[in-house]
PDB file of C-alpha atoms in Angstrom:
ATOM      1  CA  ALA N   5      96.591 -35.127  78.944  1.00 70.00           C
ATOM      2  CA  GLN N   6      95.564 -37.783  81.746  1.00 80.00           C
ATOM      3  CA  THR N   7      92.063 -38.884  83.113  1.00 90.00           C
ATOM      4  CA  VAL N   8      91.339 -40.780  86.170  1.00 94.00           C
ATOM      5  CA  THR N   9      87.945 -42.271  86.136  1.00 95.00           C
ATOM      6  CA  GLN N  10      86.322 -44.025  89.180  1.00 96.00           C
ATOM      7  CA  SER N  11      83.389 -45.100  87.755  1.00 95.00           C
ATOM      8  CA  GLN N  12      81.732 -46.242  91.254  1.00 95.00           C
ATOM      9  CA  PRO N  13      80.236 -43.392  92.853  1.00 94.00           C
ATOM     10  CA  GLU N  14      78.972 -44.769  95.764  1.00 96.00           C
ATOM     11  CA  MET N  15      79.425 -48.194  97.611  1.00 97.00           C
ATOM     12  CA  SER N  16      78.501 -49.384 100.872  1.00 97.00           C
ATOM     13  CA  VAL N  17      79.885 -52.821 102.472  1.00 97.00           C
ATOM     14  CA  GLN N  18      79.753 -54.784 105.430  1.00 97.00           C
ATOM     15  CA  GLU N  19      81.678 -53.837 108.954  1.00 97.00           C
ATOM     16  CA  ALA N  20      84.637 -57.229 108.774  1.00 97.00           C
ATOM     17  CA  GLU N  21      84.012 -57.407 104.782  1.00 97.00           C
ATOM     18  CA  THR N  22      86.342 -57.146 101.780  1.00 98.00           C
ATOM     19  CA  VAL N  23      84.928 -54.254  99.361  1.00 98.00           C
ATOM     20  CA  THR N  24      87.002 -53.183  96.228  1.00 98.00           C
ATOM     21  CA  LEU N  25      86.976 -49.849  95.134  1.00 98.00           C
ATOM     22  CA  SER N  26      87.101 -49.768  90.564  1.00 98.00           C
ATOM     23  CA  CYS N  27      90.082 -47.250  88.957  1.00 98.00           C
ATOM     24  CA  THR N  28      91.044 -46.412  85.647  1.00 97.00           C
ATOM     25  CA  TYR N  29      93.195 -44.410  84.383  1.00 97.00           C
ATOM     26  CA  ASP N  30      94.120 -43.344  80.006  1.00 95.00           C
ATOM     27  CA  THR N  31      97.945 -42.787  80.191  1.00 91.00           C
ATOM     28  CA  SER N  32     100.087 -42.781  76.808  1.00 89.00           C
ATOM     29  CA  GLU N  33     103.628 -42.169  79.615  1.00 87.00           C
ATOM     30  CA  SER N  34     105.460 -46.165  80.562  1.00 87.00           C
ATOM     31  CA  ASP N  35     106.172 -44.345  84.365  1.00 86.00           C
ATOM     32  CA  TYR N  36     104.131 -43.105  86.730  1.00 89.00           C
ATOM     33  CA  TYR N  37     102.580 -43.141  90.236  1.00 90.00           C
ATOM     34  CA  LEU N  38      99.655 -44.095  91.495  1.00 93.00           C
ATOM     35  CA  PHE N  39      97.953 -43.244  94.417  1.00 93.00           C
ATOM     36  CA  TRP N  40      94.776 -43.866  96.615  1.00 96.00           C
ATOM     37  CA  TYR N  41      93.638 -41.122  98.591  1.00 95.00           C
ATOM     38  CA  LYS N  42      90.907 -41.223 101.656  1.00 95.00           C
ATOM     39  CA  GLN N  43      88.813 -37.658 102.611  1.00 92.00           C
ATOM     40  CA  PRO N  44      86.760 -39.272 105.782  1.00 90.00           C
ATOM     41  CA  PRO N  45      83.955 -36.844 106.907  1.00 83.00           C
ATOM     42  CA  SER N  46      86.945 -34.314 108.350  1.00 77.00           C
ATOM     43  CA  ARG N  47      87.597 -33.215 105.399  1.00 80.00           C
ATOM     44  CA  GLN N  48      91.208 -34.051 105.118  1.00 85.00           C
ATOM     45  CA  MET N  49      93.293 -35.626 102.873  1.00 88.00           C
ATOM     46  CA  ILE N  50      95.297 -39.058 104.002  1.00 91.00           C
ATOM     47  CA  LEU N  51      96.991 -41.305 102.047  1.00 92.00           C
ATOM     48  CA  VAL N  52      96.470 -44.617 102.171  1.00 95.00           C
ATOM     49  CA  ILE N  53      98.844 -46.125  99.742  1.00 94.00           C
ATOM     50  CA  ARG N  54     100.837 -45.493  96.402  1.00 93.00           C
ATOM     51  CA  GLN N  55     101.443 -47.709  93.341  1.00 93.00           C
ATOM     52  CA  GLU N  56     104.560 -47.463  91.184  1.00 90.00           C
ATOM     53  CA  ALA N  57     104.619 -48.229  87.281  1.00 91.00           C
ATOM     54  CA  TYR N  58     107.781 -49.659  87.290  1.00 89.00           C
ATOM     55  CA  LYS N  59     107.090 -52.039  90.075  1.00 87.00           C
ATOM     56  CA  GLN N  60     105.129 -55.673  88.886  1.00 85.00           C
ATOM     57  CA  GLN N  61     104.459 -55.694  92.837  1.00 90.00           C
ATOM     58  CA  ASN N  62     101.228 -55.000  93.927  1.00 92.00           C
ATOM     59  CA  ALA N  63     102.209 -52.611  96.971  1.00 92.00           C
ATOM     60  CA  THR N  64      99.392 -53.243  99.952  1.00 91.00           C
ATOM     61  CA  GLU N  65      99.395 -51.708 103.917  1.00 91.00           C
ATOM     62  CA  ASN N  66      97.374 -53.089 106.866  1.00 94.00           C
ATOM     63  CA  ARG N  67      94.173 -53.760 105.555  1.00 96.00           C
ATOM     64  CA  PHE N  68      94.853 -51.815 102.275  1.00 97.00           C
ATOM     65  CA  SER N  69      95.899 -53.083  99.062  1.00 96.00           C
ATOM     66  CA  VAL N  70      95.951 -52.983  94.930  1.00 97.00           C
ATOM     67  CA  ASN N  71      95.455 -54.998  92.273  1.00 96.00           C
ATOM     68  CA  PHE N  72      97.866 -53.004  89.315  1.00 96.00           C
ATOM     69  CA  GLN N  73      96.488 -53.779  86.259  1.00 96.00           C
ATOM     70  CA  LYS N  74      99.365 -52.166  84.168  1.00 95.00           C
ATOM     71  CA  ALA N  75      98.534 -53.187  80.309  1.00 94.00           C
ATOM     72  CA  ALA N  76      94.756 -52.492  81.082  1.00 96.00           C
ATOM     73  CA  LYS N  77      95.375 -49.329  83.360  1.00 96.00           C
ATOM     74  CA  SER N  78      93.565 -50.660  86.225  1.00 97.00           C
ATOM     75  CA  PHE N  79      94.515 -50.149  89.835  1.00 97.00           C
ATOM     76  CA  SER N  80      91.617 -51.034  92.113  1.00 97.00           C
ATOM     77  CA  LEU N  81      91.787 -50.890  95.824  1.00 98.00           C
ATOM     78  CA  LYS N  82      91.076 -53.669  98.314  1.00 98.00           C
ATOM     79  CA  ILE N  83      89.884 -53.406 101.392  1.00 98.00           C
ATOM     80  CA  SER N  84      89.918 -55.603 103.983  1.00 97.00           C
ATOM     81  CA  ASP N  85      88.328 -56.535 107.510  1.00 97.00           C
ATOM     82  CA  SER N  86      86.377 -52.689 107.033  1.00 97.00           C
ATOM     83  CA  GLN N  87      85.631 -50.903 109.256  1.00 97.00           C
ATOM     84  CA  LEU N  88      83.253 -48.216 110.573  1.00 96.00           C
ATOM     85  CA  GLY N  89      86.499 -45.422 110.998  1.00 95.00           C
ATOM     86  CA  ASP N  90      86.936 -46.620 106.917  1.00 96.00           C
ATOM     87  CA  ALA N  91      83.832 -44.803 105.790  1.00 96.00           C
ATOM     88  CA  ALA N  92      84.813 -41.623 103.415  1.00 96.00           C
ATOM     89  CA  MET N  93      85.355 -40.897 100.198  1.00 95.00           C
ATOM     90  CA  TYR N  94      88.375 -41.986  98.511  1.00 96.00           C
ATOM     91  CA  PHE N  95      90.367 -40.726  95.379  1.00 95.00           C
ATOM     92  CA  CYS N  96      92.051 -42.690  93.206  1.00 95.00           C
ATOM     93  CA  ALA N  97      95.411 -40.256  91.729  1.00 92.00           C
ATOM     94  CA  TYR N  98      97.744 -40.306  88.654  1.00 91.00           C
ATOM     95  CA  ARG N  99     101.378 -38.803  88.905  1.00 87.00           C
ATOM     96  CA  SER N 100     103.199 -38.393  86.097  1.00 83.00           C
ATOM     97  CA  ALA N 101     107.154 -39.745  86.350  1.00 80.00           C
ATOM     98  CA  TYR N 102     107.975 -36.764  83.874  1.00 74.00           C
ATOM     99  CA  SER N 103     106.782 -34.013  85.906  1.00 63.00           C
ATOM    100  CA  GLY N 104     108.970 -30.761  86.776  1.00 66.00           C
ATOM    101  CA  ALA N 105     111.113 -30.777  89.606  1.00 53.00           C
ATOM    102  CA  GLY N 106     108.417 -27.934  91.644  1.00 49.00           C
ATOM    103  CA  SER N 107     105.198 -29.185  89.811  1.00 55.00           C
ATOM    104  CA  TYR N 108     102.751 -32.261  91.199  1.00 65.00           C
ATOM    105  CA  GLN N 109     100.408 -32.210  88.560  1.00 73.00           C
ATOM    106  CA  LEU N 110      98.198 -34.721  90.444  1.00 81.00           C
ATOM    107  CA  THR N 111      95.246 -35.466  88.394  1.00 86.00           C
ATOM    108  CA  PHE N 112      92.318 -37.205  90.393  1.00 88.00           C
ATOM    109  CA  GLY N 113      89.545 -39.832  90.093  1.00 92.00           C
ATOM    110  CA  LYS N 114      86.184 -38.020  90.979  1.00 90.00           C
ATOM    111  CA  GLY N 115      86.046 -40.056  94.139  1.00 93.00           C
ATOM    112  CA  THR N 116      83.983 -43.560  95.898  1.00 96.00           C
ATOM    113  CA  LYS N 117      82.204 -43.055  98.735  1.00 95.00           C
ATOM    114  CA  LEU N 118      82.541 -45.795 100.600  1.00 97.00           C
ATOM    115  CA  SER N 119      79.976 -46.944 103.397  1.00 97.00           C
ATOM    116  CA  VAL N 120      79.957 -48.767 106.278  1.00 97.00           C
ATOM    117  CA  ILE N 121      77.252 -50.514 107.684  1.00 97.00           C
ATOM    118  CA  PRO N 122      77.713 -51.951 110.743  1.00 95.00           C
TER     119      PRO N 122
ATOM    120  CA  SER J  13     107.398 -35.246 112.281  1.00 82.00           C
ATOM    121  CA  GLN J  14     106.371 -33.173 109.769  1.00 84.00           C
ATOM    122  CA  THR J  15     102.453 -31.355 109.630  1.00 90.00           C
ATOM    123  CA  ILE J  16     100.597 -29.412 108.381  1.00 93.00           C
ATOM    124  CA  HIS J  17      98.144 -26.727 109.474  1.00 94.00           C
ATOM    125  CA  GLN J  18      95.856 -24.756 107.523  1.00 95.00           C
ATOM    126  CA  TRP J  19      93.011 -21.822 108.680  1.00 94.00           C
ATOM    127  CA  PRO J  20      90.375 -20.847 109.648  1.00 96.00           C
ATOM    128  CA  ALA J  21      88.467 -24.266 108.841  1.00 93.00           C
ATOM    129  CA  THR J  22      84.953 -22.666 108.139  1.00 94.00           C
ATOM    130  CA  LEU J  23      84.894 -19.019 106.382  1.00 96.00           C
ATOM    131  CA  VAL J  24      81.963 -17.538 104.967  1.00 97.00           C
ATOM    132  CA  GLN J  25      82.044 -14.268 102.379  1.00 96.00           C
ATOM    133  CA  PRO J  26      80.508 -11.803 100.662  1.00 97.00           C
ATOM    134  CA  VAL J  27      81.249 -11.635  96.800  1.00 97.00           C
ATOM    135  CA  GLY J  28      83.478  -8.735  96.352  1.00 96.00           C
ATOM    136  CA  SER J  29      85.087  -9.314  99.285  1.00 97.00           C
ATOM    137  CA  PRO J  30      89.033 -10.537 100.388  1.00 97.00           C
ATOM    138  CA  LEU J  31      90.516 -13.469 101.385  1.00 96.00           C
ATOM    139  CA  SER J  32      93.579 -15.154 102.840  1.00 97.00           C
ATOM    140  CA  LEU J  33      93.651 -18.884 103.629  1.00 97.00           C
ATOM    141  CA  GLU J  34      97.319 -19.699 105.245  1.00 97.00           C
ATOM    142  CA  CYS J  35      99.111 -22.546 105.713  1.00 97.00           C
ATOM    143  CA  THR J  36     102.153 -23.327 107.736  1.00 96.00           C
ATOM    144  CA  VAL J  37     104.510 -26.645 107.509  1.00 95.00           C
ATOM    145  CA  GLU J  38     106.078 -27.610 110.433  1.00 94.00           C
ATOM    146  CA  GLY J  39     108.988 -30.350 110.823  1.00 91.00           C
ATOM    147  CA  THR J  40     110.584 -29.802 107.670  1.00 88.00           C
ATOM    148  CA  SER J  41     113.050 -26.675 105.048  1.00 86.00           C
ATOM    149  CA  ASN J  42     112.285 -25.668 101.834  1.00 87.00           C
ATOM    150  CA  PRO J  43     109.557 -28.263 100.994  1.00 90.00           C
ATOM    151  CA  ASN J  44     106.952 -27.198  98.269  1.00 90.00           C
ATOM    152  CA  LEU J  45     103.821 -25.894  98.343  1.00 93.00           C
ATOM    153  CA  TYR J  46     100.555 -26.672  97.243  1.00 93.00           C
ATOM    154  CA  TRP J  47      97.900 -25.105  96.683  1.00 94.00           C
ATOM    155  CA  TYR J  48      94.418 -26.877  95.988  1.00 92.00           C
ATOM    156  CA  ARG J  49      90.811 -26.911  94.872  1.00 92.00           C
ATOM    157  CA  GLN J  50      87.882 -29.750  95.595  1.00 88.00           C
ATOM    158  CA  ALA J  51      85.147 -28.429  93.871  1.00 79.00           C
ATOM    159  CA  ALA J  52      81.058 -30.110  94.920  1.00 72.00           C
ATOM    160  CA  GLY J  53      81.579 -33.175  93.528  1.00 67.00           C
ATOM    161  CA  ARG J  54      84.643 -32.788  91.660  1.00 68.00           C
ATOM    162  CA  GLY J  55      88.135 -33.695  92.296  1.00 76.00           C
ATOM    163  CA  LEU J  56      90.732 -31.788  93.351  1.00 85.00           C
ATOM    164  CA  GLN J  57      92.564 -29.395  90.938  1.00 86.00           C
ATOM    165  CA  LEU J  58      96.015 -27.690  91.426  1.00 87.00           C
ATOM    166  CA  LEU J  59      95.651 -23.863  91.766  1.00 91.00           C
ATOM    167  CA  PHE J  60      99.616 -23.200  92.416  1.00 92.00           C
ATOM    168  CA  TYR J  61     102.430 -24.832  94.195  1.00 90.00           C
ATOM    169  CA  SER J  62     105.144 -23.031  95.017  1.00 92.00           C
ATOM    170  CA  VAL J  63     108.931 -24.802  95.103  1.00 89.00           C
ATOM    171  CA  GLY J  64     110.483 -21.859  97.596  1.00 91.00           C
ATOM    172  CA  ILE J  65     110.142 -18.458  98.991  1.00 93.00           C
ATOM    173  CA  GLY J  66     108.664 -16.085  96.685  1.00 92.00           C
ATOM    174  CA  GLN J  67     108.397 -18.365  93.583  1.00 91.00           C
ATOM    175  CA  ILE J  68     104.980 -18.742  92.903  1.00 92.00           C
ATOM    176  CA  SER J  69     103.308 -20.830  90.095  1.00 88.00           C
ATOM    177  CA  SER J  70      99.722 -21.055  88.308  1.00 86.00           C
ATOM    178  CA  GLU J  71      98.517 -23.832  86.954  1.00 79.00           C
ATOM    179  CA  VAL J  72      95.320 -21.975  86.301  1.00 78.00           C
ATOM    180  CA  PRO J  73      94.620 -18.792  85.618  1.00 66.00           C
ATOM    181  CA  GLN J  74      92.122 -17.512  87.961  1.00 78.00           C
ATOM    182  CA  ASN J  75      90.473 -14.837  90.375  1.00 88.00           C
ATOM    183  CA  LEU J  76      92.715 -15.911  93.046  1.00 94.00           C
ATOM    184  CA  SER J  77      96.851 -15.633  93.651  1.00 95.00           C
ATOM    185  CA  ALA J  78      98.800 -16.869  95.911  1.00 96.00           C
ATOM    186  CA  SER J  79     102.100 -15.753  98.113  1.00 96.00           C
ATOM    187  CA  ARG J  80     104.472 -17.460 100.095  1.00 96.00           C
ATOM    188  CA  PRO J  81     106.241 -14.731 102.724  1.00 95.00           C
ATOM    189  CA  GLN J  82     108.595 -17.584 103.942  1.00 94.00           C
ATOM    190  CA  ASP J  83     109.884 -20.827 103.487  1.00 94.00           C
ATOM    191  CA  ARG J  84     107.332 -22.778 105.818  1.00 94.00           C
ATOM    192  CA  GLN J  85     104.410 -20.234 104.872  1.00 96.00           C
ATOM    193  CA  PHE J  86     102.111 -20.818 102.511  1.00 97.00           C
ATOM    194  CA  ILE J  87      99.375 -18.111 101.498  1.00 97.00           C
ATOM    195  CA  LEU J  88      95.793 -18.269  99.010  1.00 97.00           C
ATOM    196  CA  SER J  89      94.602 -14.879  98.273  1.00 96.00           C
ATOM    197  CA  SER J  90      92.393 -12.777  96.492  1.00 96.00           C
ATOM    198  CA  LYS J  91      91.557  -9.307  96.310  1.00 95.00           C
ATOM    199  CA  LYS J  92      87.543  -9.499  95.782  1.00 95.00           C
ATOM    200  CA  LEU J  93      86.168 -12.940  95.484  1.00 95.00           C
ATOM    201  CA  LEU J  94      83.662 -14.217  93.336  1.00 94.00           C
ATOM    202  CA  LEU J  95      80.639 -16.799  93.418  1.00 94.00           C
ATOM    203  CA  SER J  96      82.487 -19.238  91.840  1.00 90.00           C
ATOM    204  CA  ASP J  97      85.212 -18.870  94.491  1.00 92.00           C
ATOM    205  CA  SER J  98      83.135 -21.399  96.837  1.00 92.00           C
ATOM    206  CA  GLY J  99      85.220 -24.389  97.578  1.00 92.00           C
ATOM    207  CA  PHE J 100      86.943 -26.844  99.628  1.00 93.00           C
ATOM    208  CA  TYR J 101      90.970 -25.390  99.489  1.00 95.00           C
ATOM    209  CA  LEU J 102      93.432 -27.827 100.779  1.00 94.00           C
ATOM    210  CA  CYS J 103      96.843 -27.212 101.621  1.00 96.00           C
ATOM    211  CA  ALA J 104      99.857 -29.641 100.322  1.00 94.00           C
ATOM    212  CA  TRP J 105     103.232 -30.198 101.351  1.00 92.00           C
ATOM    213  CA  ARG J 106     105.480 -32.700  99.517  1.00 86.00           C
ATOM    214  CA  ARG J 107     107.868 -35.459 100.541  1.00 79.00           C
ATOM    215  CA  SER J 108     111.096 -36.613  99.966  1.00 72.00           C
ATOM    216  CA  SER J 109     109.574 -39.336  98.045  1.00 69.00           C
ATOM    217  CA  GLY J 110     106.915 -37.791  96.628  1.00 71.00           C
ATOM    218  CA  GLU J 111     103.842 -38.409  98.055  1.00 79.00           C
ATOM    219  CA  LEU J 112     101.729 -35.368  98.583  1.00 86.00           C
ATOM    220  CA  PHE J 113     100.591 -34.448 102.630  1.00 90.00           C
ATOM    221  CA  PHE J 114      97.790 -32.700 102.692  1.00 92.00           C
ATOM    222  CA  GLY J 115      96.336 -29.688 105.758  1.00 93.00           C
ATOM    223  CA  GLU J 116      92.987 -30.255 107.017  1.00 91.00           C
ATOM    224  CA  GLY J 117      91.618 -28.167 104.016  1.00 93.00           C
ATOM    225  CA  SER J 118      89.767 -24.590 104.394  1.00 95.00           C
ATOM    226  CA  ARG J 119      85.292 -24.511 103.884  1.00 94.00           C
ATOM    227  CA  LEU J 120      84.746 -20.837 101.684  1.00 95.00           C
ATOM    228  CA  THR J 121      81.701 -20.076 100.830  1.00 95.00           C
ATOM    229  CA  VAL J 122      80.717 -16.565  99.188  1.00 95.00           C
ATOM    230  CA  LEU J 123      77.240 -15.147  99.528  1.00 96.00           C
TER     231      LEU J 123
END
């Protein structure tokens, strides 16, 4: 079974600075997807970024980018120019590419709480 | 554009009472729908998913059940709540590109 580990329960960053959230995963599969989700105090889960394992290029979405190291099974999220609105819980998630047609077995880490200091 | 809504947002229920959480999706047809539970300090646990009307798959044996009476409606139910059912419940639908999009969530407290 796949596992996702986020080793940083809490982190803080100064506004306008850059912060990196860590995520490692364990899998024996070669084809999969990785995601970062954000959960602000409003509690709605919002997709931040996704990465396909077969792509070597790191995904980027505006101020959010990932450092995907497939051999090391590492998938870190970098937030540049941090803003107050970035304060939230961030969850790393893994999804097998071999899931059945309906099953969407996202395996989540336990999350990292990010605080942004004005 | 597609939207997803779930209600109620907050619910406080006594042990042994019934439960009904509702989720609806708009702007898409025949979506794959999911119910997740998020317990304090943990990630998300998949409870049920549905690929169509009347089709429910359970991932975790428990005190809960799900139904899909209409294409864009997904309901999470229980006949008798347990204390351990407390948590934050999230409904989601899957986009054709593979990502999940979540509703606002429902906070259930069982006393």
